Amino acid sequence: MEKYGVNTLRRMFLEFFESKDHLKMKSFSLVPHNDNSLLIINSGMAPLKPYFTGQEIPPRRRVTTCQKCIRTGDIENVGKTARHGTFFEMLGNFSFGDYFKTEAIHWSWEFLTEVVGLDKNRLYPSIYLDDDEAFRIWNEEIGIPEDRIFRFGKEDNFWEHGAGPCGPCSEIYYDRGERFGCGKEGCTVGCDCDRYMEVWNNVFTQFENDGNGNYTELVQKNIDTGMGLERLAVVVQDVDSIFDVDTLYALRNRICQMAGTEYHSDEKKDVSIRVITDHIRSVTFMISDGIMPSNEGRGYVLRRLLRRAARHGRLLGIEGTFLADLSDTVVDVSCDGYPELREKQEFIKKVISVEEDKFNDTIDLGLGILTDMIAKLESEGGKVLDGEDVFRLYDTYGFPLDLTKEILEEKGIEADEEGFKKCMEVQRTTARAARKTTNYMGADVTIYQSIDAAITSTFVGYDRYEHDSVISVLASDTEITDAITDGMDGMIMVDETPFYATMGGQEGDTGVIVSADGEFKVIETKKLQGGKIAHFGKVTKGMFKVGDKVTLKIDSDLREDTCKNHSATHLLQKALRTVLGTHVEQQGSLVTPNRLRFDFSHFQAMTAEELEQVEKIVSDAIADSLEVKTEVMSLEDAKKTGAMALFGEKYGDEVRVVSMGDFSVELCGGTHVSNTSKIGLFKIVSESGIAAGIRRIEAITGSAVVDYYKKIENSYKDVCALLKTDDSMLMKKIHTLLDENKELRSENESLKDKINKASVSDAAKSVTVVSDMKVLALRVDDSDMNSLRKLCDDFKANGDADIIVVAGAMDGKVNLVVASDDAAIAKGFAAGKIIKQAAVMVGGGGGGRDNMATAGGKKPEEIDNMLKAVPDIIKGIC
Ligand SMILES: [Zn+2]
Ligand SMILES: [Zn+2]
């Protein structure tokens, strides 16, 4: 058998199923599309879910893919064994109500034995206990003897997720030979050891589970195949583990080179080598799909993986940053199947090195602090590190929880995860309170999932604001219904609509839908699954029934403002790439009638000069009156025009290309002005950082710019009026005022000084002697604590008194300071002692050191009484 490489095997599989009439589709992005139940795509079928459930109609009923997948469920085992990994590729052939068991089984056998050339005598199929149909196909049609077909129970060979479609599986195992076996008696297919490896899994989606364990036969039966590409390569290349197949071997070797070590020279080092080999693949692919490191969701998964890999690099003794360079190797070995890696190579490297640098800056500090925490814990005999400490490491030093856990585990210590989660939750709630989401009619979209997949809606509003159509679906705020009436919240779907649904960052249209006797105010237009366009709003007159003829009118003023902002966004992106460089990629965008917001990758704040340049380029493009053209073409043709595609976005075969003269070409489904001159004016109002490596620009266009300047002009006029001056004299006036202010302030200071000096010399005359101590009790109002303290220091410096008590009223409260010199302290008259009693008398409390103490109080009317009592207080102390 030939030892095909991973890239060859991938191509062989896809070509084989293309020859069986399957549509070959590119791997979907790791970021799930329209699926909130999943953080990251983790199987070949995950992105195809809407086709399986019938929510969307597949482009063909036979599809084949090689899907990039990431699973982080057992991340702590990655590295420890050679079995686990986070990144893998899943080969799959899928049937949506087309072929079923017979074809699926025959083709799996044909591919493995005839195309790849695996030895038939080493292959063993398994089936679900009572799936006699599968048994018959294997036994009679393929010719596998009965004793080589294994029957397994539900946990192994039945695919099921609660209620819904489910069905039996048929797997194919490969016997890798005795050297991989456990040697135990009865070691055979199904044994836990590494000898019999499962390479292929056919899922026959055959039944519907009603949730109570009652199974009914599905009308539309599906096939869902999964075969791990790396696993297949392990078998074909006859190597020990996935870390030895050609693509990972190259990566592993590069790491060994960097660390000056060899694989299999030291078990501990092998763990680190495997961790890095695996994680750098996930990291590279995630960034190429537009995921950026952050503390939330996918971004956090990326950060965890990246930092874990960085730490294991240190364990291997690799100095400095190395992961960005290592990602080059991932790109080299995988760009055959994923050309986007090559396209984004520079960007990927930049993101990795920024994150790695950041981590390197804090890791020493964090490790130092963690070491201290561990030492303290060990000295106390503790076995669990406090959740707050774990959170501090996470929040301040960027230590992902699992990294802290891993380091603790090496010392036999646990992390208080509950406590950590509580701290996280507190932080999240605070963050959430700062955000507010407005989603008309709430978030429960499940009721719309029952709408027939065959019902679609077409957007006809690129060049019209009004259109007649027929109502196809109606919903109240709780259910799909036949009619909605005056006063009700609801949803209307029609065959053809001029309303643009929120998409690609552009906010949907608002407006009205009217019928012969009804009126519906559209507050929000959104897309439902399967591309259906839903108008959400309220019936303001009459009633609406399914089948009614209606006229749909969008708010054209708002639409036109939105168009200006959307077209300006395209010009802005081009200008940013011109001024800052081609690493600028769109990371997010929001286009509303009022303004535009554009998030993009860039690694430092823009300078005033850069912002000015960008503004000028956009303004020039507006002044050049560029014609805006839209064309629908194939993705291939679009790429030839050099159109900028959205990072990590999945496009259909047909795409819409929006061009503005020769200046900008982008793939875009949004609405635009017909000529850039219609944008009128453009102004950037802010530029800020929103995450590591991501900047945000907010800008306005058209009449909003006029309003913006009008506002500035008005406040300018107000300032002039207030200062009783005009434009020509304003600056001079402000300078004069500032100078005057400065003079007054210094005059004030010197006056205060004079007054204080005078009172000091006056006061010195009122010293009384108590218990051999010279005591001075003095009232000074309207002075803050600092001034009083300074006053005491002056008395002491003059040697006027041994004990000084100064009190005064200020803003309705009492300020009190007591000072004692060394002689007084030696006799037991510490300032702290005296002030305790004095403070109580003015309704306060306080304390301080022996030589100086301060206190506040709430009873200014008692100040004089207190000062009179000072000699008694002192006598009472001795
Ligand atoms: Zn075994
Ligand atoms: Zn656009």
mmCIF file with all atom_site columns, N, CA and C and ligand atoms in Angstrom, residues 500 504 506 566-567 569-570 573 586 589 591 656 658 660 666-672, ligand 2:
data_model
loop_
_atom_site.group_PDB
_atom_site.id
_atom_site.type_symbol
_atom_site.label_atom_id
_atom_site.label_alt_id
_atom_site.label_comp_id
_atom_site.label_asym_id
_atom_site.label_entity_id
_atom_site.label_seq_id
_atom_site.pdbx_PDB_ins_code
_atom_site.Cartn_x
_atom_site.Cartn_y
_atom_site.Cartn_z
_atom_site.occupancy
_atom_site.B_iso_or_equiv
_atom_site.pdbx_formal_charge
_atom_site.auth_seq_id
_atom_site.auth_comp_id
_atom_site.auth_asym_id
_atom_site.auth_atom_id
_atom_site.pdbx_PDB_model_num
ATOM   1  N  N  . TYR A 1 500 ? -34.805 46.017 3.328  1.00 0.00 ? 500 TYR A N  1
ATOM   2  C  CA . TYR A 1 500 ? -33.506 45.365 3.514  1.00 0.00 ? 500 TYR A CA 1
ATOM   3  C  C  . TYR A 1 500 ? -33.458 44.808 4.929  1.00 0.00 ? 500 TYR A C  1
ATOM   4  N  N  . GLY A 1 504 ? -24.695 41.893 7.264  1.00 0.00 ? 504 GLY A N  1
ATOM   5  C  CA . GLY A 1 504 ? -23.394 42.432 6.898  1.00 0.00 ? 504 GLY A CA 1
ATOM   6  C  C  . GLY A 1 504 ? -23.126 43.769 7.565  1.00 0.00 ? 504 GLY A C  1
ATOM   7  N  N  . GLN A 1 506 ? -25.147 46.146 8.073  1.00 0.00 ? 506 GLN A N  1
ATOM   8  C  CA . GLN A 1 506 ? -26.108 47.205 7.737  1.00 0.00 ? 506 GLN A CA 1
ATOM   9  C  C  . GLN A 1 506 ? -27.437 46.968 8.437  1.00 0.00 ? 506 GLN A C  1
ATOM   10 N  N  . HIS A 1 566 ? -23.071 53.446 4.198  1.00 0.00 ? 566 HIS A N  1
ATOM   11 C  CA . HIS A 1 566 ? -22.506 52.169 3.745  1.00 0.00 ? 566 HIS A CA 1
ATOM   12 C  C  . HIS A 1 566 ? -21.452 52.409 2.655  1.00 0.00 ? 566 HIS A C  1
ATOM   13 N  N  . SER A 1 567 ? -21.790 53.254 1.683  1.00 0.00 ? 567 SER A N  1
ATOM   14 C  CA . SER A 1 567 ? -20.813 53.526 0.616  1.00 0.00 ? 567 SER A CA 1
ATOM   15 C  C  . SER A 1 567 ? -19.557 54.159 1.195  1.00 0.00 ? 567 SER A C  1
ATOM   16 N  N  . THR A 1 569 ? -18.353 53.607 4.061  1.00 0.00 ? 569 THR A N  1
ATOM   17 C  CA . THR A 1 569 ? -17.590 52.556 4.746  1.00 0.00 ? 569 THR A CA 1
ATOM   18 C  C  . THR A 1 569 ? -16.627 51.880 3.771  1.00 0.00 ? 569 THR A C  1
ATOM   19 N  N  . HIS A 1 570 ? -17.104 51.642 2.538  1.00 0.00 ? 570 HIS A N  1
ATOM   20 C  CA . HIS A 1 570 ? -16.220 51.033 1.534  1.00 0.00 ? 570 HIS A CA 1
ATOM   21 C  C  . HIS A 1 570 ? -15.042 51.957 1.217  1.00 0.00 ? 570 HIS A C  1
ATOM   22 N  N  . GLN A 1 573 ? -12.571 51.898 4.133  1.00 0.00 ? 573 GLN A N  1
ATOM   23 C  CA . GLN A 1 573 ? -11.722 50.700 4.188  1.00 0.00 ? 573 GLN A CA 1
ATOM   24 C  C  . GLN A 1 573 ? -10.557 50.826 3.206  1.00 0.00 ? 573 GLN A C  1
ATOM   25 N  N  . GLN A 1 586 ? -11.304 44.156 7.736  1.00 0.00 ? 586 GLN A N  1
ATOM   26 C  CA . GLN A 1 586 ? -12.526 44.467 8.457  1.00 0.00 ? 586 GLN A CA 1
ATOM   27 C  C  . GLN A 1 586 ? -12.752 43.443 9.559  1.00 0.00 ? 586 GLN A C  1
ATOM   28 N  N  . SER A 1 589 ? -18.525 45.785 11.466 1.00 0.00 ? 589 SER A N  1
ATOM   29 C  CA . SER A 1 589 ? -19.006 47.004 10.834 1.00 0.00 ? 589 SER A CA 1
ATOM   30 C  C  . SER A 1 589 ? -20.456 47.212 11.237 1.00 0.00 ? 589 SER A C  1
ATOM   31 N  N  . VAL A 1 591 ? -23.632 49.852 10.104 1.00 0.00 ? 591 VAL A N  1
ATOM   32 C  CA . VAL A 1 591 ? -24.078 50.968 9.282  1.00 0.00 ? 591 VAL A CA 1
ATOM   33 C  C  . VAL A 1 591 ? -25.514 51.280 9.646  1.00 0.00 ? 591 VAL A C  1
ATOM   34 N  N  . ARG A 1 656 ? -22.222 39.251 -5.000 1.00 0.00 ? 656 ARG A N  1
ATOM   35 C  CA . ARG A 1 656 ? -22.523 40.575 -5.501 1.00 0.00 ? 656 ARG A CA 1
ATOM   36 C  C  . ARG A 1 656 ? -21.279 41.430 -5.309 1.00 0.00 ? 656 ARG A C  1
ATOM   37 N  N  . VAL A 1 658 ? -19.595 45.139 -5.486 1.00 0.00 ? 658 VAL A N  1
ATOM   38 C  CA . VAL A 1 658 ? -19.895 46.569 -5.509 1.00 0.00 ? 658 VAL A CA 1
ATOM   39 C  C  . VAL A 1 658 ? -18.604 47.318 -5.817 1.00 0.00 ? 658 VAL A C  1
ATOM   40 N  N  . MET A 1 660 ? -16.700 51.123 -6.916 1.00 0.00 ? 660 MET A N  1
ATOM   41 C  CA . MET A 1 660 ? -16.837 52.575 -6.967 1.00 0.00 ? 660 MET A CA 1
ATOM   42 C  C  . MET A 1 660 ? -15.699 53.092 -7.832 1.00 0.00 ? 660 MET A C  1
ATOM   43 N  N  . GLU A 1 666 ? -15.592 45.650 -3.687 1.00 0.00 ? 666 GLU A N  1
ATOM   44 C  CA . GLU A 1 666 ? -15.830 44.788 -2.530 1.00 0.00 ? 666 GLU A CA 1
ATOM   45 C  C  . GLU A 1 666 ? -16.995 43.851 -2.792 1.00 0.00 ? 666 GLU A C  1
ATOM   46 N  N  . LEU A 1 667 ? -16.920 42.659 -2.169 1.00 0.00 ? 667 LEU A N  1
ATOM   47 C  CA . LEU A 1 667 ? -18.082 41.786 -2.161 1.00 0.00 ? 667 LEU A CA 1
ATOM   48 C  C  . LEU A 1 667 ? -19.024 42.343 -1.111 1.00 0.00 ? 667 LEU A C  1
ATOM   49 N  N  . CYS A 1 668 ? -20.251 42.574 -1.474 1.00 0.00 ? 668 CYS A N  1
ATOM   50 C  CA . CYS A 1 668 ? -21.152 43.200 -0.511 1.00 0.00 ? 668 CYS A CA 1
ATOM   51 C  C  . CYS A 1 668 ? -22.596 43.036 -0.955 1.00 0.00 ? 668 CYS A C  1
ATOM   52 N  N  . GLY A 1 669 ? -23.471 42.731 -0.005 1.00 0.00 ? 669 GLY A N  1
ATOM   53 C  CA . GLY A 1 669 ? -24.890 42.582 -0.337 1.00 0.00 ? 669 GLY A CA 1
ATOM   54 C  C  . GLY A 1 669 ? -25.706 43.802 0.040  1.00 0.00 ? 669 GLY A C  1
ATOM   55 N  N  . GLY A 1 670 ? -25.028 44.847 0.515  1.00 0.00 ? 670 GLY A N  1
ATOM   56 C  CA . GLY A 1 670 ? -25.753 46.001 1.069  1.00 0.00 ? 670 GLY A CA 1
ATOM   57 C  C  . GLY A 1 670 ? -26.257 46.978 0.032  1.00 0.00 ? 670 GLY A C  1
ATOM   58 N  N  . THR A 1 671 ? -26.900 48.035 0.524  1.00 0.00 ? 671 THR A N  1
ATOM   59 C  CA . THR A 1 671 ? -27.444 49.058 -0.372 1.00 0.00 ? 671 THR A CA 1
ATOM   60 C  C  . THR A 1 671 ? -26.506 50.256 -0.403 1.00 0.00 ? 671 THR A C  1
ATOM   61 N  N  . HIS A 1 672 ? -26.441 50.891 -1.573 1.00 0.00 ? 672 HIS A N  1
ATOM   62 C  CA . HIS A 1 672 ? -25.463 51.966 -1.765 1.00 0.00 ? 672 HIS A CA 1
ATOM   63 C  C  . HIS A 1 672 ? -26.035 53.145 -2.534 1.00 0.00 ? 672 HIS A C  1
HETATM 64 ZN ZN . ZN  B 2 .   ? -20.534 46.691 2.123  1.00 0.00 ? 2   ZN  B ZN 1
#
